[in-house]
Short mmCIF file of C-alpha atoms and ligand atoms in Angstrom, two decimals:
data_model
loop_
_atom_site.label_atom_id
_atom_site.label_comp_id
_atom_site.label_asym_id
_atom_site.label_seq_id
_atom_site.Cartn_x
_atom_site.Cartn_y
_atom_site.Cartn_z
CA UNK A 1 2.40 -32.14 -3.87
CA UNK A 2 2.93 -33.02 -7.52
CA UNK A 3 6.28 -32.04 -8.96
CA UNK A 4 6.16 -29.40 -11.64
CA UNK A 5 6.62 -31.10 -14.96
CA UNK A 6 5.18 -34.39 -13.79
CA UNK A 7 2.42 -34.14 -16.38
CA UNK A 8 -1.14 -35.22 -16.04
CA UNK A 9 -1.18 -38.15 -13.66
CA UNK A 10 -4.91 -38.68 -13.71
CA UNK A 11 -5.41 -36.84 -10.43
CA UNK A 12 -7.31 -33.67 -9.67
CA UNK A 13 -6.24 -30.67 -11.72
CA UNK A 14 -7.73 -27.27 -11.01
CA UNK A 15 -6.90 -23.78 -12.14
CA UNK A 16 -7.43 -20.13 -11.56
CA UNK A 17 -7.66 -18.12 -14.74
CA UNK A 18 -7.38 -14.39 -14.05
CA UNK A 19 -7.50 -11.78 -16.77
CA UNK A 20 -4.79 -9.12 -16.42
CA UNK A 21 -7.11 -6.15 -16.77
CA UNK A 22 -6.11 -4.02 -13.80
CA UNK A 23 -4.68 -4.42 -10.37
CA UNK A 24 -5.62 -7.80 -8.95
CA UNK A 25 -9.14 -8.36 -7.68
CA UNK A 26 -9.73 -9.96 -4.30
CA UNK A 27 -11.88 -12.55 -6.08
CA UNK A 28 -8.74 -13.96 -7.72
CA UNK A 29 -7.28 -14.71 -4.29
CA UNK A 30 -10.60 -16.13 -3.15
CA UNK A 31 -10.82 -18.51 -6.11
CA UNK A 32 -7.16 -19.44 -5.78
CA UNK A 33 -7.64 -20.30 -2.12
CA UNK A 34 -10.51 -22.71 -2.72
CA UNK A 35 -8.93 -24.25 -5.79
CA UNK A 36 -5.63 -24.72 -4.01
CA UNK A 37 -7.17 -26.11 -0.82
CA UNK A 38 -8.99 -28.70 -2.89
CA UNK A 39 -5.89 -29.52 -4.97
CA UNK A 40 -3.72 -29.95 -1.88
CA UNK A 41 -6.26 -32.12 -0.14
CA UNK A 42 -6.55 -34.34 -3.21
CA UNK A 43 -2.82 -34.39 -3.90
CA UNK A 44 -3.64 -32.75 -7.22
CA UNK A 45 -2.23 -29.84 -9.23
CA UNK A 46 -3.10 -26.17 -9.16
CA UNK A 47 -2.53 -24.25 -12.36
CA UNK A 48 -2.37 -20.52 -12.95
CA UNK A 49 -3.45 -19.57 -16.46
CA UNK A 50 -3.45 -15.99 -17.67
CA UNK A 51 -6.49 -15.22 -19.83
CA UNK A 52 -5.25 -12.24 -21.78
CA UNK A 53 -7.11 -12.48 -25.07
CA UNK A 54 -9.01 -9.26 -24.46
CA UNK A 55 -6.31 -6.92 -25.71
CA UNK A 56 -8.48 -3.83 -25.29
CA UNK A 57 -8.61 -4.32 -21.53
CA UNK A 58 -5.05 -5.58 -21.11
CA UNK A 59 -2.96 -3.80 -18.46
CA UNK A 60 0.77 -4.57 -18.73
CA UNK A 61 1.71 -4.61 -15.04
CA UNK A 62 -1.35 -6.53 -13.96
CA UNK A 63 0.09 -10.00 -14.47
CA UNK A 64 3.12 -9.27 -12.30
CA UNK A 65 0.85 -7.91 -9.59
CA UNK A 66 -1.33 -11.01 -9.74
CA UNK A 67 1.73 -13.22 -9.23
CA UNK A 68 3.09 -10.99 -6.47
CA UNK A 69 -0.12 -10.80 -4.44
CA UNK A 70 -0.96 -14.50 -4.74
CA UNK A 71 2.55 -15.45 -3.65
CA UNK A 72 2.35 -13.00 -0.77
CA UNK A 73 -0.73 -14.91 0.37
CA UNK A 74 1.13 -18.21 0.02
CA UNK A 75 -1.26 -19.33 -2.74
CA UNK A 76 1.44 -20.57 -5.05
CA UNK A 77 0.81 -22.64 -8.18
CA UNK A 78 2.37 -25.78 -9.58
CA UNK A 79 2.26 -24.72 -13.23
CA UNK A 80 1.99 -21.25 -14.69
CA UNK A 81 3.43 -18.71 -17.11
CA UNK A 82 6.46 -17.99 -14.95
CA UNK A 83 7.02 -21.60 -13.88
CA UNK A 84 6.26 -23.52 -17.01
CA UNK A 85 4.85 -27.02 -16.85
CA UNK A 86 3.79 -29.84 -19.14
CA UNK A 87 1.06 -27.80 -20.83
CA UNK A 88 2.99 -24.58 -21.45
CA UNK A 89 2.45 -21.90 -22.55
CA UNK A 90 0.07 -20.78 -19.80
CA UNK A 91 -0.72 -17.40 -21.32
CA UNK A 92 -3.59 -17.46 -23.80
CA UNK A 93 -2.04 -14.78 -26.00
CA UNK A 94 0.77 -17.28 -26.68
CA UNK A 95 -1.66 -20.06 -27.56
CA UNK A 96 -3.62 -18.40 -30.40
CA UNK A 97 -2.73 -21.19 -32.82
CA UNK A 98 -4.26 -23.87 -30.60
CA UNK A 99 -7.77 -22.50 -31.02
CA UNK A 100 -7.97 -22.30 -34.80
CA UNK A 101 -8.53 -25.99 -35.69
CA UNK A 102 -11.42 -26.19 -33.25
CA UNK A 103 -13.05 -23.15 -34.80
CA UNK A 104 -12.69 -24.79 -38.21
CA UNK A 105 -14.22 -27.97 -36.86
CA UNK A 106 -17.19 -26.14 -35.31
CA UNK A 107 -17.77 -24.21 -38.54
CA UNK A 108 -17.50 -27.33 -40.67
CA UNK A 109 -19.90 -29.26 -38.48
CA UNK A 110 -22.48 -26.49 -38.48
CA UNK A 111 -22.17 -25.61 -34.79
CA UNK A 112 -20.80 -22.18 -35.57
CA UNK A 113 -21.21 -19.56 -38.29
CA UNK A 114 -19.67 -16.33 -39.48
CA UNK A 115 -21.32 -13.06 -38.66
CA UNK A 116 -20.50 -9.83 -40.51
CA UNK A 117 -22.88 -7.56 -38.67
CA UNK A 118 -21.29 -4.24 -37.80
CA UNK A 119 -21.32 -3.04 -34.20
CA UNK A 120 -23.73 -0.28 -35.28
CA UNK A 121 -26.18 -2.76 -36.72
CA UNK A 122 -26.02 -4.89 -33.56
CA UNK A 123 -26.66 -1.86 -31.43
CA UNK A 124 -29.64 -0.81 -33.51
CA UNK A 125 -31.03 -4.35 -33.44
CA UNK A 126 -30.76 -4.43 -29.64
CA UNK A 127 -32.46 -1.06 -29.27
CA UNK A 128 -35.34 -2.17 -31.47
CA UNK A 129 -35.73 -5.39 -29.49
CA UNK A 130 -35.78 -3.45 -26.27
CA UNK A 131 -38.30 -0.95 -27.58
CA UNK A 132 -40.57 -3.76 -28.71
CA UNK A 133 -40.02 -5.47 -25.33
CA UNK A 134 -38.81 -8.57 -27.11
CA UNK A 135 -36.00 -10.72 -25.68
CA UNK A 136 -32.66 -9.34 -26.81
CA UNK A 137 -30.24 -11.54 -28.71
CA UNK A 138 -28.63 -11.90 -32.07
CA UNK A 139 -31.29 -12.21 -34.80
CA UNK A 140 -29.19 -14.52 -37.00
CA UNK A 141 -29.24 -12.22 -40.00
CA UNK A 142 -25.94 -13.74 -41.16
CA UNK A 143 -26.78 -17.35 -40.47
CA UNK A 144 -26.81 -19.49 -43.62
CA UNK A 145 -25.51 -16.65 -45.80
CA UNK A 146 -22.29 -16.51 -47.76
CA UNK A 147 -20.14 -13.45 -47.50
CA UNK A 148 -21.38 -12.24 -50.89
CA UNK A 149 -25.02 -12.64 -49.94
CA UNK A 150 -24.52 -10.86 -46.66
CA UNK A 151 -22.54 -8.03 -48.26
CA UNK A 152 -25.68 -6.99 -50.19
CA UNK A 153 -27.46 -6.15 -46.95
CA UNK A 154 -26.94 -3.12 -44.71
CA UNK A 155 -24.73 -3.11 -41.63
CA UNK A 156 -21.97 -5.25 -43.17
CA UNK A 157 -18.43 -5.16 -41.83
CA UNK A 158 -15.38 -6.65 -43.52
CA UNK A 159 -14.01 -8.78 -40.70
CA UNK A 160 -16.48 -11.36 -39.47
CA UNK A 161 -16.79 -12.81 -35.99
CA UNK A 162 -17.67 -16.46 -35.39
CA UNK A 163 -20.78 -17.28 -33.38
CA UNK A 164 -22.04 -20.46 -31.78
CA UNK A 165 -25.34 -21.72 -33.19
CA UNK A 166 -27.16 -22.35 -29.94
CA UNK A 167 -29.63 -25.18 -30.59
CA UNK A 168 -33.27 -24.80 -29.65
CA UNK A 169 -33.03 -27.67 -27.24
CA UNK A 170 -29.92 -26.46 -25.43
CA UNK A 171 -29.89 -27.73 -21.84
CA UNK A 172 -30.58 -24.85 -19.50
CA UNK A 173 -29.57 -26.59 -16.34
CA UNK A 174 -26.57 -28.56 -15.20
CA UNK A 175 -25.29 -30.25 -12.08
CA UNK A 176 -23.00 -28.05 -10.06
CA UNK A 177 -20.58 -29.73 -7.67
CA UNK A 178 -21.54 -27.39 -4.83
CA UNK A 179 -25.10 -26.39 -5.62
CA UNK A 180 -26.67 -29.44 -7.21
CA UNK A 181 -28.93 -28.72 -10.16
CA UNK A 182 -28.75 -25.08 -11.28
CA UNK A 183 -30.65 -23.33 -14.01
CA UNK A 184 -29.34 -20.71 -16.41
CA UNK A 185 -31.04 -18.41 -18.92
CA UNK A 186 -31.09 -19.33 -22.59
CA UNK A 187 -27.82 -18.19 -24.15
CA UNK A 188 -27.47 -15.90 -27.12
CA UNK A 189 -25.47 -17.03 -30.18
CA UNK A 190 -22.22 -16.40 -28.36
CA UNK A 191 -19.28 -14.88 -30.24
CA UNK A 192 -16.33 -17.25 -29.94
CA UNK A 193 -13.87 -15.56 -32.30
CA UNK A 194 -13.67 -11.78 -32.43
CA UNK A 195 -13.17 -9.65 -35.54
CA UNK A 196 -9.47 -9.41 -34.65
CA UNK A 197 -9.20 -13.18 -35.03
CA UNK A 198 -8.63 -13.81 -31.33
CA UNK A 199 -10.87 -16.24 -29.46
CA UNK A 200 -13.20 -14.87 -26.84
CA UNK A 201 -13.01 -16.00 -23.25
CA UNK A 202 -15.60 -18.72 -23.81
CA UNK A 203 -13.74 -20.60 -26.50
CA UNK A 204 -10.23 -20.12 -25.15
CA UNK A 205 -11.31 -21.09 -21.65
CA UNK A 206 -12.91 -24.36 -22.73
CA UNK A 207 -10.15 -25.33 -25.16
CA UNK A 208 -7.48 -24.63 -22.55
CA UNK A 209 -9.28 -26.33 -19.70
CA UNK A 210 -9.51 -29.40 -21.89
CA UNK A 211 -5.94 -29.14 -23.18
CA UNK A 212 -4.59 -28.70 -19.66
CA UNK A 213 -6.48 -31.65 -18.28
CA UNK A 214 -8.58 -29.59 -15.87
CA UNK A 215 -10.86 -31.94 -13.96
CA UNK A 216 -12.79 -29.40 -11.87
CA UNK A 217 -13.68 -25.88 -12.92
CA UNK A 218 -14.01 -23.90 -9.70
CA UNK A 219 -15.02 -20.32 -10.36
CA UNK A 220 -17.34 -17.51 -9.34
CA UNK A 221 -21.10 -17.59 -9.47
CA UNK A 222 -21.08 -14.92 -12.19
CA UNK A 223 -20.09 -17.64 -14.68
CA UNK A 224 -23.16 -19.83 -14.08
CA UNK A 225 -24.94 -18.27 -17.04
CA UNK A 226 -21.98 -19.13 -19.29
CA UNK A 227 -21.78 -22.76 -18.29
CA UNK A 228 -24.48 -24.08 -20.71
CA UNK A 229 -22.46 -22.61 -23.59
CA UNK A 230 -19.28 -24.17 -22.28
CA UNK A 231 -20.99 -27.52 -21.93
CA UNK A 232 -22.13 -27.31 -25.55
CA UNK A 233 -18.56 -26.71 -26.65
CA UNK A 234 -17.35 -29.75 -24.70
CA UNK A 235 -20.06 -31.88 -26.26
CA UNK A 236 -19.55 -30.60 -29.80
CA UNK A 237 -15.82 -31.14 -29.60
CA UNK A 238 -16.37 -34.60 -28.16
CA UNK A 239 -14.54 -33.87 -24.92
CA UNK A 240 -15.24 -35.14 -21.45
CA UNK A 241 -16.88 -32.44 -19.32
CA UNK A 242 -15.09 -31.33 -16.18
CA UNK A 243 -17.05 -30.93 -12.96
CA UNK A 244 -18.27 -27.35 -12.56
CA UNK A 245 -18.38 -25.72 -9.12
CA UNK A 246 -19.51 -22.15 -8.70
CA UNK A 247 -18.41 -20.30 -5.60
CA UNK A 248 -20.61 -17.57 -4.13
CA UNK A 249 -19.86 -13.95 -4.98
CA UNK A 250 -18.26 -11.83 -2.30
CA UNK A 251 -20.62 -9.04 -1.32
CA UNK A 252 -20.43 -5.58 0.17
CA UNK A 253 -22.30 -5.06 3.42
CA UNK A 254 -25.22 -3.71 1.34
CA UNK A 255 -25.25 -7.14 -0.39
CA UNK A 256 -24.12 -5.76 -3.75
CA UNK A 257 -21.34 -7.60 -5.60
CA UNK A 258 -17.94 -6.48 -4.37
CA UNK A 259 -16.34 -4.18 -6.92
CA UNK A 260 -13.29 -1.99 -7.10
CA UNK A 261 -15.53 0.99 -7.78
CA UNK A 262 -17.44 0.59 -4.53
CA UNK A 263 -15.04 -0.99 -2.13
CA UNK A 264 -11.29 -0.44 -1.77
CA UNK A 265 -11.05 -3.97 -0.38
CA UNK A 266 -11.91 -5.35 -3.82
CA UNK A 267 -8.27 -4.56 -4.68
CA UNK A 268 -5.81 -7.12 -3.39
CA UNK A 269 -3.07 -4.49 -3.18
CA UNK A 270 -5.19 -2.57 -0.70
CA UNK A 271 -4.61 -5.27 1.91
CA UNK A 272 -0.86 -4.88 1.52
CA UNK A 273 -1.08 -1.11 1.63
CA UNK A 274 -3.12 -1.27 4.83
CA UNK A 275 -0.81 -3.77 6.42
CA UNK A 276 -3.00 -6.82 6.73
CA UNK A 277 -1.14 -10.05 7.36
CA UNK A 278 -1.43 -12.63 4.61
CA UNK A 279 -2.38 -15.35 7.11
CA UNK A 280 -5.26 -13.19 8.37
CA UNK A 281 -6.52 -12.49 4.86
CA UNK A 282 -6.33 -16.18 3.95
CA UNK A 283 -8.29 -17.06 7.08
CA UNK A 284 -10.81 -14.33 6.31
CA UNK A 285 -11.29 -15.44 2.70
CA UNK A 286 -11.67 -18.99 3.97
CA UNK A 287 -14.42 -17.84 6.29
CA UNK A 288 -16.20 -16.34 3.29
CA UNK A 289 -18.08 -19.46 2.39
CA UNK A 290 -16.24 -22.19 4.27
CA UNK A 291 -17.02 -23.49 7.72
CA UNK A 292 -14.79 -25.73 9.77
CA UNK A 293 -16.35 -28.92 11.13
CA UNK A 294 -16.00 -27.62 14.70
CA UNK A 295 -17.29 -24.17 13.75
CA UNK A 296 -14.13 -22.34 14.76
CA UNK A 297 -13.43 -19.07 13.02
CA UNK A 298 -9.69 -19.00 13.35
CA UNK A 299 -8.01 -21.46 11.04
CA UNK A 300 -5.00 -21.70 8.79
CA UNK A 301 -4.71 -22.80 5.19
CA UNK A 302 -3.46 -26.20 6.37
CA UNK A 303 -6.46 -26.58 8.69
CA UNK A 304 -8.70 -25.82 5.77
CA UNK A 305 -6.94 -28.39 3.58
CA UNK A 306 -7.23 -31.06 6.26
CA UNK A 307 -11.00 -30.70 6.53
CA UNK A 308 -11.72 -29.64 2.97
CA UNK A 309 -15.07 -30.73 1.63
CA UNK A 310 -17.23 -28.97 -0.98
CA UNK A 311 -20.23 -29.85 1.16
CA UNK A 312 -18.89 -27.40 3.74
CA UNK A 313 -19.06 -24.51 1.26
CA UNK A 314 -22.02 -22.24 1.82
CA UNK A 315 -23.31 -20.54 -1.32
CA UNK A 316 -25.21 -17.75 0.38
CA UNK A 317 -23.31 -14.60 -0.66
CA UNK A 318 -20.71 -14.04 2.06
CA UNK A 319 -20.51 -10.45 3.25
CA UNK A 320 -17.12 -8.85 3.23
CA UNK A 321 -17.03 -7.48 6.75
CA UNK A 322 -13.91 -5.40 7.27
CA UNK A 323 -14.46 -5.16 11.02
CA UNK A 324 -14.19 -8.89 11.19
CA UNK A 325 -11.03 -8.83 9.13
CA UNK A 326 -9.47 -6.20 11.43
CA UNK A 327 -10.35 -8.36 14.41
CA UNK A 328 -8.76 -11.41 12.79
CA UNK A 329 -5.71 -9.42 11.83
CA UNK A 330 -5.26 -8.18 15.39
CA UNK A 331 -5.38 -11.78 16.50
CA UNK A 332 -2.64 -12.79 14.07
CA UNK A 333 -0.56 -9.74 14.98
CA UNK A 334 -0.59 -10.84 18.63
CA UNK A 335 0.22 -14.43 17.71
CA UNK A 336 3.43 -13.49 15.94
CA UNK A 337 6.69 -13.69 17.82
CA UNK A 338 8.08 -10.20 18.53
CA UNK A 339 10.97 -10.85 16.16
CA UNK A 340 8.62 -11.86 13.38
CA UNK A 341 6.32 -8.92 14.00
CA UNK A 342 9.34 -6.58 13.95
CA UNK A 343 10.31 -7.94 10.57
CA UNK A 344 6.78 -7.52 9.19
CA UNK A 345 6.58 -3.97 10.54
CA UNK A 346 10.00 -3.13 9.10
CA UNK A 347 8.94 -4.42 5.68
CA UNK A 348 5.73 -2.45 5.87
CA UNK A 349 7.53 0.75 6.89
CA UNK A 350 9.97 0.25 4.01
CA UNK A 351 7.17 -0.24 1.56
CA UNK A 352 5.41 2.91 2.69
CA UNK A 353 8.56 5.03 2.70
CA UNK A 354 8.81 5.60 6.47
CA UNK A 355 12.01 3.56 6.33
CA UNK A 356 14.35 3.31 3.34
CA UNK A 357 14.02 0.27 1.04
CA UNK A 358 17.02 -1.29 2.81
CA UNK A 359 16.75 -0.28 6.47
CA UNK A 360 19.95 -0.12 8.50
CA UNK A 361 20.59 -2.55 11.33
CA UNK A 362 20.08 0.31 13.74
CA UNK A 363 16.66 1.06 12.31
CA UNK A 364 15.76 -2.61 12.49
CA UNK A 365 16.85 -2.69 16.12
CA UNK A 366 14.66 0.29 16.94
CA UNK A 367 11.64 -1.48 15.45
CA UNK A 368 12.48 -4.64 17.37
CA UNK A 369 12.69 -2.67 20.63
CA UNK A 370 9.44 -0.90 19.84
CA UNK A 371 7.45 -4.07 19.17
CA UNK A 372 6.51 -4.71 22.81
CA UNK A 373 5.04 -1.20 22.92
CA UNK A 374 2.70 -1.75 20.00
CA UNK A 375 1.97 -5.45 19.66
CA UNK A 376 -1.08 -5.37 21.92
CA UNK A 377 -2.34 -2.10 20.51
CA UNK A 378 -2.38 -2.56 16.78
CA UNK A 379 -4.77 -4.34 14.44
CA UNK A 380 -3.05 -3.61 11.12
CA UNK A 381 0.56 -2.87 10.29
CA UNK A 382 -0.27 0.53 8.84
CA UNK A 383 -0.93 1.67 12.40
CA UNK A 384 2.79 1.30 12.97
CA UNK A 385 3.35 4.26 10.63
CA UNK A 386 1.51 6.54 13.03
CA UNK A 387 2.70 4.87 16.21
CA UNK A 388 6.37 4.47 15.36
CA UNK A 389 6.92 7.06 12.64
CA UNK A 390 8.26 9.54 15.21
CA UNK A 391 11.23 7.25 15.88
CA UNK A 392 12.41 7.51 12.30
CA UNK A 393 11.60 11.09 11.42
CA UNK A 394 14.31 13.67 11.91
CA UNK A 395 14.31 16.44 9.34
CA UNK A 396 10.76 15.46 8.49
CA UNK A 397 9.51 15.43 12.06
CA UNK A 398 6.54 17.71 12.50
CA UNK A 399 4.04 18.09 15.27
CA UNK A 400 0.49 17.42 14.18
CA UNK A 401 -1.00 20.95 14.05
CA UNK A 402 -4.26 19.87 15.68
CA UNK A 403 -2.36 18.24 18.54
CA UNK A 404 -0.22 21.36 18.95
CA UNK A 405 -3.25 23.64 18.98
CA UNK A 406 -4.99 21.51 21.59
CA UNK A 407 -2.10 20.64 23.87
CA UNK A 408 0.87 22.97 23.35
CA UNK A 409 -0.87 25.86 24.98
CA UNK A 410 -1.79 27.08 28.47
CA UNK A 411 0.99 26.08 30.84
CA UNK A 412 2.72 23.88 28.26
CA UNK A 413 5.73 26.17 28.20
CA UNK A 414 6.30 25.61 31.91
CA UNK A 415 5.74 21.85 31.55
CA UNK A 416 8.17 21.47 28.67
CA UNK A 417 10.81 23.65 30.36
CA UNK A 418 10.68 21.52 33.52
CA UNK A 419 10.73 18.30 31.52
CA UNK A 420 13.71 19.54 29.55
CA UNK A 421 15.66 20.37 32.70
CA UNK A 422 14.78 17.13 34.42
CA UNK A 423 15.78 15.00 31.44
CA UNK A 424 18.86 17.02 30.59
CA UNK A 425 20.22 16.27 34.05
CA UNK A 426 19.93 12.50 33.69
CA UNK A 427 23.06 10.38 33.59
CA UNK A 428 21.38 7.18 32.56
CA UNK A 429 18.68 6.95 29.92
CA UNK A 430 16.36 4.10 30.78
CA UNK A 431 12.61 3.95 31.07
CA UNK A 432 12.42 3.83 34.91
CA UNK A 433 14.89 6.68 35.32
CA UNK A 434 13.05 8.78 32.74
CA UNK A 435 9.73 8.04 34.41
CA UNK A 436 11.02 9.00 37.87
CA UNK A 437 12.51 12.21 36.58
CA UNK A 438 9.35 13.31 34.77
CA UNK A 439 7.01 12.35 37.60
CA UNK A 440 9.23 14.19 40.09
CA UNK A 441 9.44 17.34 37.99
CA UNK A 442 5.92 17.55 36.65
CA UNK A 443 3.66 15.83 39.14
CA UNK A 444 5.41 16.37 42.44
CA UNK A 445 7.02 19.74 41.84
CA UNK A 446 4.50 21.39 39.54
CA UNK A 447 1.57 19.57 41.14
CA UNK A 448 0.01 18.64 37.78
CA UNK A 449 -2.40 15.84 36.98
CA UNK A 450 -0.77 13.18 34.74
CA UNK A 451 -2.83 14.25 31.71
CA UNK A 452 -1.60 17.84 31.94
CA UNK A 453 1.90 16.79 32.84
CA UNK A 454 2.54 14.24 30.14
CA UNK A 455 0.26 15.48 27.34
CA UNK A 456 2.55 18.30 26.20
CA UNK A 457 5.65 16.10 26.54
CA UNK A 458 4.01 13.42 24.41
CA UNK A 459 3.01 15.87 21.69
CA UNK A 460 6.43 17.51 21.63
CA UNK A 461 8.30 14.23 21.50
CA UNK A 462 6.08 12.09 19.28
CA UNK A 463 4.18 14.80 17.40
CA UNK A 464 0.86 13.17 18.27
CA UNK A 465 -1.66 12.98 21.08
CA UNK A 466 -1.75 9.20 20.92
CA UNK A 467 1.49 7.28 21.02
CA UNK A 468 3.02 4.15 22.44
CA UNK A 469 3.76 4.39 26.19
CA UNK A 470 5.57 7.65 26.78
CA UNK A 471 8.59 6.75 28.92
CA UNK A 472 9.50 3.79 26.77
CA UNK A 473 9.11 5.96 23.69
CA UNK A 474 11.48 8.52 25.14
CA UNK A 475 14.04 5.87 25.92
CA UNK A 476 13.86 4.55 22.37
CA UNK A 477 14.05 8.00 20.84
CA UNK A 478 17.29 8.64 22.72
CA UNK A 479 18.57 11.55 24.68
CA UNK A 480 19.71 13.95 21.96
CA UNK A 481 16.62 13.69 19.88
CA UNK A 482 14.32 13.95 22.88
CA UNK A 483 15.95 17.11 24.17
CA UNK A 484 15.98 18.57 20.70
CA UNK A 485 12.26 17.93 20.27
CA UNK A 486 11.40 19.36 23.67
CA UNK A 487 13.18 22.57 22.67
CA UNK A 488 11.39 22.63 19.33
CA UNK A 489 8.14 21.93 21.19
CA UNK A 490 8.75 24.98 23.32
CA UNK A 491 8.93 27.11 20.20
CA UNK A 492 5.64 25.67 19.06
CA UNK A 493 3.74 26.60 22.21
CA UNK A 494 1.11 29.25 21.67
CA UNK A 495 -0.34 31.28 24.52
CA UNK A 496 -4.11 31.12 24.85
CA UNK A 497 -4.55 34.59 23.40
CA UNK A 498 -2.33 33.97 20.40
CA UNK A 499 -4.47 31.26 18.89
CA UNK A 500 -6.38 31.81 15.69
N1 LIG B 1 -10.83 -15.24 -17.08
C1 LIG B 1 -11.98 -15.47 -16.28
C2 LIG B 1 -11.97 -14.46 -15.14
O1 LIG B 1 -11.24 -13.52 -15.24
C3 LIG B 1 -11.97 -16.89 -15.75
C4 LIG B 1 -13.31 -17.42 -15.37
C5 LIG B 1 -13.25 -18.93 -15.19
O2 LIG B 1 -12.66 -19.33 -14.18
O3 LIG B 1 -13.75 -19.64 -16.03
O4 LIG B 1 -12.66 -14.52 -14.18
#
């Protein structure tokens, strides 16, 4: 791996260039993964550049969340706003001065022109074009006019934008490093500097990719239509073109583009909230478009690096199948050592408020002891909240009302009373002793079937109808708390007639 600060050594340099416009999109992780895998395989550099020139859509906390989620996934960068590097600054808002000379050059050489059309005029123009079923696009009213000439005409606004003058013979296809020759629609006279003086994405992106020595631009398919404009800018400015590679878009199961509006999984934070493991998500994102030479579905980032080849990237829109992800996650959960899983569960429970931000050693020990009860049963860490929450709730402990209504009724009073007596009499508090006592009291003496014997005890003690194995749970909960909950459970029993 290249040392930060080593400068451009002539090797591969790739980047991910997210815009901090909201909480991080899963596509940012997806692009980072493929860029980074390629960089690592080539011994190149991976750069994180924040594209924050769109101040209207800027969300202050977004950048921190982007850093946090990418690091959580292990997709760390060699150069970036927080790390510095030879081409700092890595935030476009701090680079505004870099763009100006190139704008001057493009204007002077006739590749760009000022446009004073007001937003209202542009809107009206577009509506008329649509009504007449003509192709929409800027009609070049301002082209070739001085400010004074243009000011005589309607729809003039004080602060001009700068537009590219797209030539008639603009190339509408280019060679993509994954797809081969791709075509794109004819571009409009793209705005490259906005009325506020800031560059648009198109200009800033090209200038920075050049300035930062980016050799391969790996990005989403949605940018294919922009690439002819970017290529023009490279040519006009006399710069060597990088290789362009467009990854497929992630799709919902209905094949539509994955979006935060439609799919919670478009938000990277969602995976943390749900308790997916970063290694599972990395594997899953890898599967979205990449296939291992031996076809195996379970692979790590390092496996992917070792075999990495753009020819193995499939551009047919990969479907974001959450069932598959849950399956993968369950696999990784079972692969973890119990100690490691305990630490992941503890972190998750802290994050979700089941445990305090700094859990006590005792709380950590309880999670560690509980891991064998849940490791085989859970797919995502959030399930631990439901399965283990009862171990940490005291004042807040409450029996799920639906479970109470269904189970703490009929002969539940008799069951709980017998269980209470049997457990109260115990001198040692271990799983086998607890099991013997409850079986003796409920199955042998009361003659109940296991479901009727243990159901009410489970609901009283864990608050739920589904829990980790009962006797182990009771051991972990401890004597005092168990007896206390059985008594409280007794108070919660309703007789058949009382319901409703
Ligand atoms: N800022 C763009 C984005 O948010 C970067 C696109 C590119 O990689 O060129 O997706």
